[in-house]
Backbone as JSON Lines, residues from 0, in Angstrom:
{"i":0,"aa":"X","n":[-5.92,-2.46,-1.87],"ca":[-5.34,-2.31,-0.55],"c":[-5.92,-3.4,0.33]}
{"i":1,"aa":"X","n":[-5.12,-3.88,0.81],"ca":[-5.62,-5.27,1.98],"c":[-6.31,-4.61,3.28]}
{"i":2,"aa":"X","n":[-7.31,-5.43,3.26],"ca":[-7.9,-5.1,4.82],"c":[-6.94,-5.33,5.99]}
{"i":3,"aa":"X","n":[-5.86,-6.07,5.88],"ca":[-4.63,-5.83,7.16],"c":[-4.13,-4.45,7.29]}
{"i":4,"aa":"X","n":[-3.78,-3.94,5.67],"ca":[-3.34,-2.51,5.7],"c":[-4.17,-1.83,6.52]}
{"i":5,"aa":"X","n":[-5.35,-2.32,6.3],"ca":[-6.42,-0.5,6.33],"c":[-6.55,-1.07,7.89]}
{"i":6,"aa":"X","n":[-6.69,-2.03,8.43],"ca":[-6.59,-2.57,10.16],"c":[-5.61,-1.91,10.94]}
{"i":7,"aa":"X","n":[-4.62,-2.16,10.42],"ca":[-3.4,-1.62,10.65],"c":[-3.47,0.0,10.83]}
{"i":8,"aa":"X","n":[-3.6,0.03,9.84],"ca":[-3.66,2.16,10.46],"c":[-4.74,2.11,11.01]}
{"i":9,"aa":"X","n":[-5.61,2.04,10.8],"ca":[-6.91,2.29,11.99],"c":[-6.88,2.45,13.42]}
{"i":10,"aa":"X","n":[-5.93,0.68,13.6],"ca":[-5.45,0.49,15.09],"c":[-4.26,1.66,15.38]}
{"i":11,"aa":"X","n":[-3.2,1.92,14.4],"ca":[-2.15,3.38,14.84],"c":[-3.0,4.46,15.2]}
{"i":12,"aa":"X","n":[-4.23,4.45,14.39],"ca":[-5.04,6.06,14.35],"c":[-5.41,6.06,15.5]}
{"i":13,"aa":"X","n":[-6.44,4.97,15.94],"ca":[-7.34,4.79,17.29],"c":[-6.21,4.89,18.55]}
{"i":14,"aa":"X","n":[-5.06,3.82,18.5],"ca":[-4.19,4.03,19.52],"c":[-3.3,5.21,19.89]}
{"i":15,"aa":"X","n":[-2.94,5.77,18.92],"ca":[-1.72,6.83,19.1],"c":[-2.27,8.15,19.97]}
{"i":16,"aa":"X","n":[-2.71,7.8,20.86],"ca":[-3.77,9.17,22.11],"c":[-3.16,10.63,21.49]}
{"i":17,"aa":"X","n":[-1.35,10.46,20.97],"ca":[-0.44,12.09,21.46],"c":[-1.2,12.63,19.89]}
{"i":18,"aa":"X","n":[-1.77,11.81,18.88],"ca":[-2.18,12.28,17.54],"c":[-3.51,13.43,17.46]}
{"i":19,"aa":"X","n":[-4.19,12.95,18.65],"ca":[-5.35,13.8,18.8],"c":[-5.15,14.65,19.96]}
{"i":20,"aa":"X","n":[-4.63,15.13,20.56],"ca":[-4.29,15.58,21.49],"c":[-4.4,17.44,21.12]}
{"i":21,"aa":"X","n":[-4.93,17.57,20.06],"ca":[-5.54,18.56,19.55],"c":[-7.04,19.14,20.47]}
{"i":22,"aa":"X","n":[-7.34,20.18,20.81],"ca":[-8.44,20.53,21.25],"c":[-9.21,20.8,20.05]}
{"i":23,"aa":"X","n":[-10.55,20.17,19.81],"ca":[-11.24,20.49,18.83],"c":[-12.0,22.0,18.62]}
{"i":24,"aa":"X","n":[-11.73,23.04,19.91],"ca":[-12.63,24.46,19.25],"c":[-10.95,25.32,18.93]}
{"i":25,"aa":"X","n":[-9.94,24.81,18.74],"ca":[-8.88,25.52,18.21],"c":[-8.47,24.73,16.72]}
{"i":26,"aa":"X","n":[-9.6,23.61,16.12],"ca":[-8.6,22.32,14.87],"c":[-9.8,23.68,14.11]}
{"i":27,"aa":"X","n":[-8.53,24.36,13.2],"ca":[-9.1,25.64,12.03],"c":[-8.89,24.65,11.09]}
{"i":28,"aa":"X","n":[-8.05,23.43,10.81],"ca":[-7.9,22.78,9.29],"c":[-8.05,21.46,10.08]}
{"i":29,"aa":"X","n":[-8.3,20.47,8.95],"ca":[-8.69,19.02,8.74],"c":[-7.19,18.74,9.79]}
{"i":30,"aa":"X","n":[-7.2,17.31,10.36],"ca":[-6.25,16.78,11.34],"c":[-5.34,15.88,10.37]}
{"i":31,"aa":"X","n":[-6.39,15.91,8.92],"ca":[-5.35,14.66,8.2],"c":[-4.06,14.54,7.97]}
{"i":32,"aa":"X","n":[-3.7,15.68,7.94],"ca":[-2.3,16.17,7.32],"c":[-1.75,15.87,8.48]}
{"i":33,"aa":"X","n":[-1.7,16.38,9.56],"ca":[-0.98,15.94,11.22],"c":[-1.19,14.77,11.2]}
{"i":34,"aa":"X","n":[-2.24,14.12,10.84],"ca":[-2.15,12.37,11.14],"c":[-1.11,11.88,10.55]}
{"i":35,"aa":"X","n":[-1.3,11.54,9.09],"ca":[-0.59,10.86,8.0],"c":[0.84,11.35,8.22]}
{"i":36,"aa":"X","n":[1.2,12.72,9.07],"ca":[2.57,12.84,9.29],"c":[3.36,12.37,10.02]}
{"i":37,"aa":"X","n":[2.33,12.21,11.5],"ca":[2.94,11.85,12.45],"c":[3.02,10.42,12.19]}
{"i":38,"aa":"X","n":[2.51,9.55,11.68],"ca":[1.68,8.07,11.67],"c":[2.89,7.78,10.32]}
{"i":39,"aa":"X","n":[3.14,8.35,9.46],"ca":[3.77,7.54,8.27],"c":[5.02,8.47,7.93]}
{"i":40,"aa":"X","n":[4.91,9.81,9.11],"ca":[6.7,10.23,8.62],"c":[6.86,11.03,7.43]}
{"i":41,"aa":"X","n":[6.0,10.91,6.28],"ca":[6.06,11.62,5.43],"c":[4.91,12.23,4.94]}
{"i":42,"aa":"X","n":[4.48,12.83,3.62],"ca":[3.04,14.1,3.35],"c":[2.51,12.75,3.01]}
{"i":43,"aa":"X","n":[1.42,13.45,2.83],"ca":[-0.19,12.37,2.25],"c":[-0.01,11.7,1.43]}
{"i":44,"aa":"X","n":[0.63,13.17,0.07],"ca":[0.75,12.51,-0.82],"c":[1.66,11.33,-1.34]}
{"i":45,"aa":"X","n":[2.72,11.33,-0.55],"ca":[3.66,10.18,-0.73],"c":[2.93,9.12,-0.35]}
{"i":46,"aa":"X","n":[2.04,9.03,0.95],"ca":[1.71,7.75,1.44],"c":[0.56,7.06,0.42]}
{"i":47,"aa":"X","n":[-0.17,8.17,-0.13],"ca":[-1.07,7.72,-1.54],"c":[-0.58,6.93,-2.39]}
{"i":48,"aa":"X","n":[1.06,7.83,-2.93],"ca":[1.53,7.11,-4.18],"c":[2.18,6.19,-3.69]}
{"i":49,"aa":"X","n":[2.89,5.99,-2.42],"ca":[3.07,4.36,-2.24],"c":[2.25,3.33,-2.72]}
{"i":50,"aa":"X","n":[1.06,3.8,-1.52],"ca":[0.14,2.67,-1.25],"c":[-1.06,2.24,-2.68]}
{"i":51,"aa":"X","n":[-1.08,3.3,-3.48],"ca":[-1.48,2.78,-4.81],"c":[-0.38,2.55,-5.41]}
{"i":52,"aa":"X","n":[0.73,2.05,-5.32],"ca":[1.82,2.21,-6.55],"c":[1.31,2.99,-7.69]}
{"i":53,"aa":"X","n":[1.57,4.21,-7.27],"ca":[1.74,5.14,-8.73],"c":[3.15,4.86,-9.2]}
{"i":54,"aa":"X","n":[3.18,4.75,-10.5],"ca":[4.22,4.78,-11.15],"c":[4.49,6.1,-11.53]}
{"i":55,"aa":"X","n":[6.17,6.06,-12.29],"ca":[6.69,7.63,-12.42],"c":[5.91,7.94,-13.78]}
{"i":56,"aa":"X","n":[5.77,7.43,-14.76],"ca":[4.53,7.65,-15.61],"c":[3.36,8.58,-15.43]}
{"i":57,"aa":"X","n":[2.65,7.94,-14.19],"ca":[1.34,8.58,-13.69],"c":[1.12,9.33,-13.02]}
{"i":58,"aa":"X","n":[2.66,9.77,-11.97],"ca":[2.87,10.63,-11.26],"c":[2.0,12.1,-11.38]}
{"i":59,"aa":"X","n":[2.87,12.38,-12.41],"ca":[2.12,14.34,-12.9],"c":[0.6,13.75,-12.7]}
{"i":60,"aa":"X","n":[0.2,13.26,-13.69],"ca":[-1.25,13.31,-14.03],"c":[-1.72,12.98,-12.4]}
{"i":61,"aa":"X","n":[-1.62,11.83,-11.45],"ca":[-2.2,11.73,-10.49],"c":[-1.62,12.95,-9.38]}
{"i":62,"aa":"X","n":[-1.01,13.33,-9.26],"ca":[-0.47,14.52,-8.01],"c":[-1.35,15.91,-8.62]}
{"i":63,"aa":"X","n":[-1.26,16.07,-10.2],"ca":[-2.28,17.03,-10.2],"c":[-3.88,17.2,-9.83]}
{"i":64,"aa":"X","n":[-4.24,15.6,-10.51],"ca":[-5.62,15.48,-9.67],"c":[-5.9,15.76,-8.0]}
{"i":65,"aa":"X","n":[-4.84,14.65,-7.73],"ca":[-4.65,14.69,-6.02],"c":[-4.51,16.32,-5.62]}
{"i":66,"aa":"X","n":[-3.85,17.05,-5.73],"ca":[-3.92,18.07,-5.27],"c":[-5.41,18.84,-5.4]}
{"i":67,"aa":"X","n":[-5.86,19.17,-6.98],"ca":[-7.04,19.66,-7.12],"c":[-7.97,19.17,-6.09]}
{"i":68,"aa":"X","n":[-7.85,17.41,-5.36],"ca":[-9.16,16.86,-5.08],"c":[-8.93,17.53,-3.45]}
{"i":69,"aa":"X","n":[-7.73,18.01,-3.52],"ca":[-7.17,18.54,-1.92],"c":[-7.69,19.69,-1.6]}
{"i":70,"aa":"X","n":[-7.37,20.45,-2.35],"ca":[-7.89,21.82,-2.48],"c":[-9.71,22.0,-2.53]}
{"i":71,"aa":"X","n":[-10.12,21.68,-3.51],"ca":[-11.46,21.45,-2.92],"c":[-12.18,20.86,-2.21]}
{"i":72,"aa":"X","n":[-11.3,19.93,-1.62],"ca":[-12.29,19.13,-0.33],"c":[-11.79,19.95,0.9]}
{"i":73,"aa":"X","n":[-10.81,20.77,0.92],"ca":[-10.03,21.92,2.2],"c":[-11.38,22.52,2.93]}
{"i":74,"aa":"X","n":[-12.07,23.43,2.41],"ca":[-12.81,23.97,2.42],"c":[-13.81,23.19,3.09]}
{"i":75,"aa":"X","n":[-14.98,22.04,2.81],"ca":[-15.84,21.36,3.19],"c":[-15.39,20.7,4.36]}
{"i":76,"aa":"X","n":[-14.11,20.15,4.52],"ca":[-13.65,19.54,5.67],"c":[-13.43,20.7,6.78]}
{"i":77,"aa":"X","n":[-13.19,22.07,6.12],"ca":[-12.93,22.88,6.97],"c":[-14.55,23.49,7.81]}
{"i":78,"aa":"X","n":[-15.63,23.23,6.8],"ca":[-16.86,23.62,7.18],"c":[-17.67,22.56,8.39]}
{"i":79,"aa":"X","n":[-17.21,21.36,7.96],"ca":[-17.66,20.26,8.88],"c":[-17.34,20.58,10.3]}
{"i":80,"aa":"X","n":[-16.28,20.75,10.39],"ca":[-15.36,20.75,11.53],"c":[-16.35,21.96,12.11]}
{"i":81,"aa":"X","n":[-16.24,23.42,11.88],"ca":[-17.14,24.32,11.49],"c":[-18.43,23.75,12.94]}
{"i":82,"aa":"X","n":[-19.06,23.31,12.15],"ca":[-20.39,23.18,12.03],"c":[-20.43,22.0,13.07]}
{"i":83,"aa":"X","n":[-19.46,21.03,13.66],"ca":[-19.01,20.23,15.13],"c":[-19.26,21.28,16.13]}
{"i":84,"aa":"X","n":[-17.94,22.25,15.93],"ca":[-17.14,23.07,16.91],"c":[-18.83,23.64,17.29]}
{"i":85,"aa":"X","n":[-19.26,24.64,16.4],"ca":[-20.54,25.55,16.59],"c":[-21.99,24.49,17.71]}
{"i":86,"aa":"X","n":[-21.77,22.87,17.62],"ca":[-22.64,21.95,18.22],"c":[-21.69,22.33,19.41]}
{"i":87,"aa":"X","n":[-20.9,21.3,19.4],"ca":[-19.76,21.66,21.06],"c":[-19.99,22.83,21.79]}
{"i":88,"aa":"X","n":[-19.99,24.02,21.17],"ca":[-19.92,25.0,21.82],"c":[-21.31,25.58,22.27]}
{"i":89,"aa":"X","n":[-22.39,25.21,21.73],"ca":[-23.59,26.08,21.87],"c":[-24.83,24.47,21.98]}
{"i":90,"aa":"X","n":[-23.83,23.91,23.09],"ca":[-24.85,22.64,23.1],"c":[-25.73,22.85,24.37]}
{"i":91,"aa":"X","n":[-25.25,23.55,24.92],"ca":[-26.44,23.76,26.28],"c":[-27.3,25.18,25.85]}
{"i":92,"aa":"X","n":[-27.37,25.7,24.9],"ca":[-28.14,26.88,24.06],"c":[-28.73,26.36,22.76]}
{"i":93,"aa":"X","n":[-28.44,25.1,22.43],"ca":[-29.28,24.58,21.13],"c":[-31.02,24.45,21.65]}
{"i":94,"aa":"X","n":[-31.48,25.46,20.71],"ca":[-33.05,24.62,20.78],"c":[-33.44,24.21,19.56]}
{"i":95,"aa":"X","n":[-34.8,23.64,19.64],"ca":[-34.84,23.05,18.13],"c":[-34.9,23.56,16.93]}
{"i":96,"aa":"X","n":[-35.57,24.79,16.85],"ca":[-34.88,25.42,15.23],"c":[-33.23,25.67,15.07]}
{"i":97,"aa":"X","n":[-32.49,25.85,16.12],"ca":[-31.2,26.47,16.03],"c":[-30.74,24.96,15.55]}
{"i":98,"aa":"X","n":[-31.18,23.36,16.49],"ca":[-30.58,21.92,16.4],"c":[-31.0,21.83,14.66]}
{"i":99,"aa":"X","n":[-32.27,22.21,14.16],"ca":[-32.62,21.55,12.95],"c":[-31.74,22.68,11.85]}
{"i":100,"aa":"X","n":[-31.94,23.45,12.12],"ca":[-30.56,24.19,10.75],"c":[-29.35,23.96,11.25]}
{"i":101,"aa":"X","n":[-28.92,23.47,11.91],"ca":[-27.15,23.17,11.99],"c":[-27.47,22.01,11.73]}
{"i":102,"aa":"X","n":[-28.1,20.74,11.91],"ca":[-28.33,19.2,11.48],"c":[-28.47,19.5,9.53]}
{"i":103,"aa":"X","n":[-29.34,20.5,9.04],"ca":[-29.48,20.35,7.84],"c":[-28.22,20.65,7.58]}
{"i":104,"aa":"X","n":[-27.33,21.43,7.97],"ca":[-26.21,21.47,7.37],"c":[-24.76,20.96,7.33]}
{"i":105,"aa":"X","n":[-25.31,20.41,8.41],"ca":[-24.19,19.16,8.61],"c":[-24.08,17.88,7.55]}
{"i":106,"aa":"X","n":[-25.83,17.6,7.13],"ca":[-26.37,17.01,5.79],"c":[-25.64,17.43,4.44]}
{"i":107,"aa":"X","n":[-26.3,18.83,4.65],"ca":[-25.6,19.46,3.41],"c":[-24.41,19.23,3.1]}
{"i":108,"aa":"X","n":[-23.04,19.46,4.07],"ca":[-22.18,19.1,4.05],"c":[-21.6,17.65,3.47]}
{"i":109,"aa":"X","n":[-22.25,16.89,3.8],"ca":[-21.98,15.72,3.31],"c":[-21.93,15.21,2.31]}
{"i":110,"aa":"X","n":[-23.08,16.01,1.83],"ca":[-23.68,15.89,0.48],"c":[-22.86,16.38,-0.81]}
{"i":111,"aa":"X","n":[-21.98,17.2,-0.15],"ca":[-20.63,18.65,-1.08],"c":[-19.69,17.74,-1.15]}
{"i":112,"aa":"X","n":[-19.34,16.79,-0.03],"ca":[-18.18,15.95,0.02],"c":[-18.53,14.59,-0.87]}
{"i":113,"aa":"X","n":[-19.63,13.9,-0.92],"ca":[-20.35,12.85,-1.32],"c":[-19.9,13.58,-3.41]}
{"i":114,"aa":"X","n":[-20.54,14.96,-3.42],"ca":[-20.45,15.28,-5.09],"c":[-19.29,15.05,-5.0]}
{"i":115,"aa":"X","n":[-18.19,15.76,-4.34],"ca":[-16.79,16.12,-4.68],"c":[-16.18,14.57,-4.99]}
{"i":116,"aa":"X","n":[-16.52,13.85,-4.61],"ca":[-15.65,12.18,-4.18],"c":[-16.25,11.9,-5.49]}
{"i":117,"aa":"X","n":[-17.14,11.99,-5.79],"ca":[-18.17,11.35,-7.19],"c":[-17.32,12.21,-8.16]}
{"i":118,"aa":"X","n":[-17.16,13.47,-8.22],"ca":[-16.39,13.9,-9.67],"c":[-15.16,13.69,-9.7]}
{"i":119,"aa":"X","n":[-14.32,13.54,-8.55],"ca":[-12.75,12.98,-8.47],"c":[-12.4,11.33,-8.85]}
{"i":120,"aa":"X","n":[-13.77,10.58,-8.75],"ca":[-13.56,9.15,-8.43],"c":[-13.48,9.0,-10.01]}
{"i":121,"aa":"X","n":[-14.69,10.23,-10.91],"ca":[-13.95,9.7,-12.45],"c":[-13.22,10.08,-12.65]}
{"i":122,"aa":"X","n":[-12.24,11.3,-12.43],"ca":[-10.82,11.73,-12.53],"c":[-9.47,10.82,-12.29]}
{"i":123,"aa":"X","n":[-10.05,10.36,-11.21],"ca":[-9.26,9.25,-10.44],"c":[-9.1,7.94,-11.63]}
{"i":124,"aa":"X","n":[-9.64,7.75,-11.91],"ca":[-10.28,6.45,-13.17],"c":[-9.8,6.47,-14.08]}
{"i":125,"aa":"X","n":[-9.64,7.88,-14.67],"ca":[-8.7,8.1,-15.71],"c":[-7.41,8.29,-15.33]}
{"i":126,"aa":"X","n":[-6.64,8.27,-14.47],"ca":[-5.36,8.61,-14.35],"c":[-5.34,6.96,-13.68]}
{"i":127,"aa":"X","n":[-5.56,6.56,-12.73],"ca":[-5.04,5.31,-11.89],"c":[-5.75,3.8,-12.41]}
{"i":128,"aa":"X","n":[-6.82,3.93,-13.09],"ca":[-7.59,2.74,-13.57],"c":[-8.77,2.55,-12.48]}
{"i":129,"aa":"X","n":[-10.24,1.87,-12.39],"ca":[-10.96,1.69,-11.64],"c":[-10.97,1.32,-10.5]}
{"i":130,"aa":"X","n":[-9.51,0.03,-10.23],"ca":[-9.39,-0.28,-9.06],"c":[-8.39,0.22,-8.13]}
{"i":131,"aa":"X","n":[-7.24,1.4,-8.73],"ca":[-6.93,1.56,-8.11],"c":[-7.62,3.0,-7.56]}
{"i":132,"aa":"X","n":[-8.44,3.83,-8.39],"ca":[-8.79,4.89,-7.83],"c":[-10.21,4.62,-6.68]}
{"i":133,"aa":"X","n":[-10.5,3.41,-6.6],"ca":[-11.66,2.82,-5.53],"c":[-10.63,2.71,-4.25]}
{"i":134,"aa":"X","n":[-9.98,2.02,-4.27],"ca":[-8.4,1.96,-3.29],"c":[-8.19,3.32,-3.07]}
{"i":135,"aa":"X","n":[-8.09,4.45,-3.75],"ca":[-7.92,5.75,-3.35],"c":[-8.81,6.57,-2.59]}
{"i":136,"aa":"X","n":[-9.61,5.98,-2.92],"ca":[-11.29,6.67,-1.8],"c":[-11.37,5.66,-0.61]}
{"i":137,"aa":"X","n":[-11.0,4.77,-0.71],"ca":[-11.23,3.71,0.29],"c":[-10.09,4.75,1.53]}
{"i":138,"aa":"X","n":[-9.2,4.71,1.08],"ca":[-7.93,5.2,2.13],"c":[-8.42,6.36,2.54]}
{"i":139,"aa":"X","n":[-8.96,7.46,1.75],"ca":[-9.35,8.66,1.63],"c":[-10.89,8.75,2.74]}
{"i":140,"aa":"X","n":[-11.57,8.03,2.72],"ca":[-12.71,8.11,3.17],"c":[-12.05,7.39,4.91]}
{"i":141,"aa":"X","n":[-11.52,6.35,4.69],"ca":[-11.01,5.92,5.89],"c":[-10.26,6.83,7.01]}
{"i":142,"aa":"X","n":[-8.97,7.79,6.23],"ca":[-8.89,8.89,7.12],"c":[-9.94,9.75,7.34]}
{"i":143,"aa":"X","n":[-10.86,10.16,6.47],"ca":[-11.41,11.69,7.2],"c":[-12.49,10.94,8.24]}
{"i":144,"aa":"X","n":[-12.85,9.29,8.15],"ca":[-13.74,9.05,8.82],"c":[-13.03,8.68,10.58]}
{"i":145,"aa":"X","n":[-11.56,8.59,10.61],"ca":[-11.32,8.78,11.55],"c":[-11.33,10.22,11.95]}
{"i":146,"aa":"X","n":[-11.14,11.04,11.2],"ca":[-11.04,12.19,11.81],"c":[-12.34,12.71,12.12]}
{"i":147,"aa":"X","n":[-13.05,12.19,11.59],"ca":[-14.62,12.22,12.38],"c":[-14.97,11.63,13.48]}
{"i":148,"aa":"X","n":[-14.62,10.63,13.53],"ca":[-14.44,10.46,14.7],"c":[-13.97,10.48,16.0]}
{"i":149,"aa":"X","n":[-13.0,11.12,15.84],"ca":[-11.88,12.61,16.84],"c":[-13.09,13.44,16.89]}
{"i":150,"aa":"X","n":[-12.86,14.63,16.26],"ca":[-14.28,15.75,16.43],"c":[-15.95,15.3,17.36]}
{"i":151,"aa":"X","n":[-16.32,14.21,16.53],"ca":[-17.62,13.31,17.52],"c":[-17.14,12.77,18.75]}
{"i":152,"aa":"X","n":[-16.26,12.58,19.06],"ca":[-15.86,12.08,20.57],"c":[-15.93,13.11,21.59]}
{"i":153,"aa":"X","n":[-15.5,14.65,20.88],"ca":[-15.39,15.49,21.73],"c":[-17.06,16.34,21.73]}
{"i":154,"aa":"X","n":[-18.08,15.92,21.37],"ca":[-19.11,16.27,21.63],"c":[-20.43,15.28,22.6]}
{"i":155,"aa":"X","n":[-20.9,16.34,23.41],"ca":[-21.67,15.32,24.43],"c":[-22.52,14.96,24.42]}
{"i":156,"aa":"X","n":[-23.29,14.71,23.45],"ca":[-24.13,13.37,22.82],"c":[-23.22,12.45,23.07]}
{"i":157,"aa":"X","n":[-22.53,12.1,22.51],"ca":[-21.53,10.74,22.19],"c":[-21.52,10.66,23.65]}
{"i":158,"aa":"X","n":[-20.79,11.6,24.63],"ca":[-20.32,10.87,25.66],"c":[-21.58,10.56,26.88]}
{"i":159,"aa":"X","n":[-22.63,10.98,26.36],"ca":[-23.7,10.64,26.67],"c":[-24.22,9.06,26.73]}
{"i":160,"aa":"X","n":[-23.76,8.79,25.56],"ca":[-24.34,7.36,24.93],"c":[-23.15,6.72,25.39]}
{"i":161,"aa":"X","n":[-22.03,7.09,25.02],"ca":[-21.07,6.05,26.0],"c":[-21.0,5.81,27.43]}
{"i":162,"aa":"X","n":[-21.7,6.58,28.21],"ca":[-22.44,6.34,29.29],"c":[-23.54,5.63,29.8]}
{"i":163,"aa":"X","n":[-24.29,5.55,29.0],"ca":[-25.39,4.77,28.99],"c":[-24.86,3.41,28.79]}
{"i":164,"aa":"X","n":[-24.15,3.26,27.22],"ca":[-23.6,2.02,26.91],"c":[-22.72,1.24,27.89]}
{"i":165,"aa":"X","n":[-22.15,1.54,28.53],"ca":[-21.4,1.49,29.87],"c":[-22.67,0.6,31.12]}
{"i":166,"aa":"X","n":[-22.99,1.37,31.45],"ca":[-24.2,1.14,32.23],"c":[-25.11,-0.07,31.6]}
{"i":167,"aa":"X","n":[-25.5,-0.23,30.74],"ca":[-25.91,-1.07,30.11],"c":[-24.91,-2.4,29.94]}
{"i":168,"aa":"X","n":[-23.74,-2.13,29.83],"ca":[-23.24,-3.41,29.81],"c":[-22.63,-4.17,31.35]}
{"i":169,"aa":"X","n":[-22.81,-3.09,32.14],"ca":[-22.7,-3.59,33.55],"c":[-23.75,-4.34,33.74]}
{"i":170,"aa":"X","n":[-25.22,-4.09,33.93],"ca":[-26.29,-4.31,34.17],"c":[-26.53,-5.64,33.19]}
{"i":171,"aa":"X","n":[-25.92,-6.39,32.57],"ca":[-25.78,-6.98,31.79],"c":[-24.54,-7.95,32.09]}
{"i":172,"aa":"X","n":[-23.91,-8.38,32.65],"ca":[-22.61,-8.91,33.51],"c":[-23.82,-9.73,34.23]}
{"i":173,"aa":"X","n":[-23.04,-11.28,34.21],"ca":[-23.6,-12.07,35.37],"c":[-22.63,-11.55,36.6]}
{"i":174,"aa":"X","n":[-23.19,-12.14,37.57],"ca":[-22.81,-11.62,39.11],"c":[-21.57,-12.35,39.62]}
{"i":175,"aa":"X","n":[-20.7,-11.4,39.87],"ca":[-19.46,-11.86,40.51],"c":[-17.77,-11.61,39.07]}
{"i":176,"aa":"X","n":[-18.82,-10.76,38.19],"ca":[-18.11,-10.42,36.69],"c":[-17.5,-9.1,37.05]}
């Protein structure tokens, strides 16, 4: 997949404001599926087997993986989100044992998604070949990392630091800028 491609949606993802327009303590499932719909018109999975050219050959074998890798990553994406919403909501009541077990498990989390990508990526390998199932995580990791970054925007750390960063780059302007 060309880095224009993956530029290219990034800039649709980042620009399209009406895509996120979701309140994050009501998103119960991952945003990907609303993204890739609104953004490409059709399900995920079509935009996968485009953009790797699956052939009709590889179809079955890759849509069955793809689905399996759907179904079990549902769940973890659904826990992440989870485990945002629970920061957002209980951020002026976090103290530090309550901050350090929701941080470990936000870890943890990662760590479920990190195995899951590792046992699909050899699944992936066998059905699509090495480079195209790296191309399949590439796309794959690229959406949920926008959609991480939706969820982190709406928590106030971030808009904390984008405040500061702000301020900092004023203070930083020669005079008359």
């Amino acid at each position: 997949m060309s880095n224009l491609m993956l530029t290219t949606l990034l800039g649709a993802l980042l620009s399209s404001a009406s895509l996120f327009g979701q309140d994050t303590a009501s998103a119960n499932v991952p945003l990907t599926e609303d993204v890739v719909l609104r953004l490409f018109g059709r399900t995920r999975e079509a935009v996968f087997t485009e953009m790797l050219r699956v052939g009709r050959g590889e179809q079955p074998a890759f849509l069955e993986t793809f689905y399996a890798y759907a179904e079990e990553k549902m769940p973890i994406a659904q826990m992440r989100s989870v485990l945002l919403r629970d920061y957002n909501e209980k951020y002026e009541l976090l103290d530090e044992p309550l901050l350090h077990n929701l941080t470990k498990n936000i870890l943890k989390n990662d760590r479920e998604f990190v195995d899951l990508q590792t046992r699909y990526y050899r699944r992936m390998i066998k059905v699509l070949g090495a480079n195209r199932a790296a191309m399949f995580f590439q796309l794959d990791n690229y959406l949920d990392q926008s959609e991480r970054l939706y969820l982190q925007n709406g928590l106030p750390f971030i808009r904390e630091l984008e405040t500061g960063r702000r301020l900092a780059a004023t203070r930083l302007q020669p005079p008359g800028h």
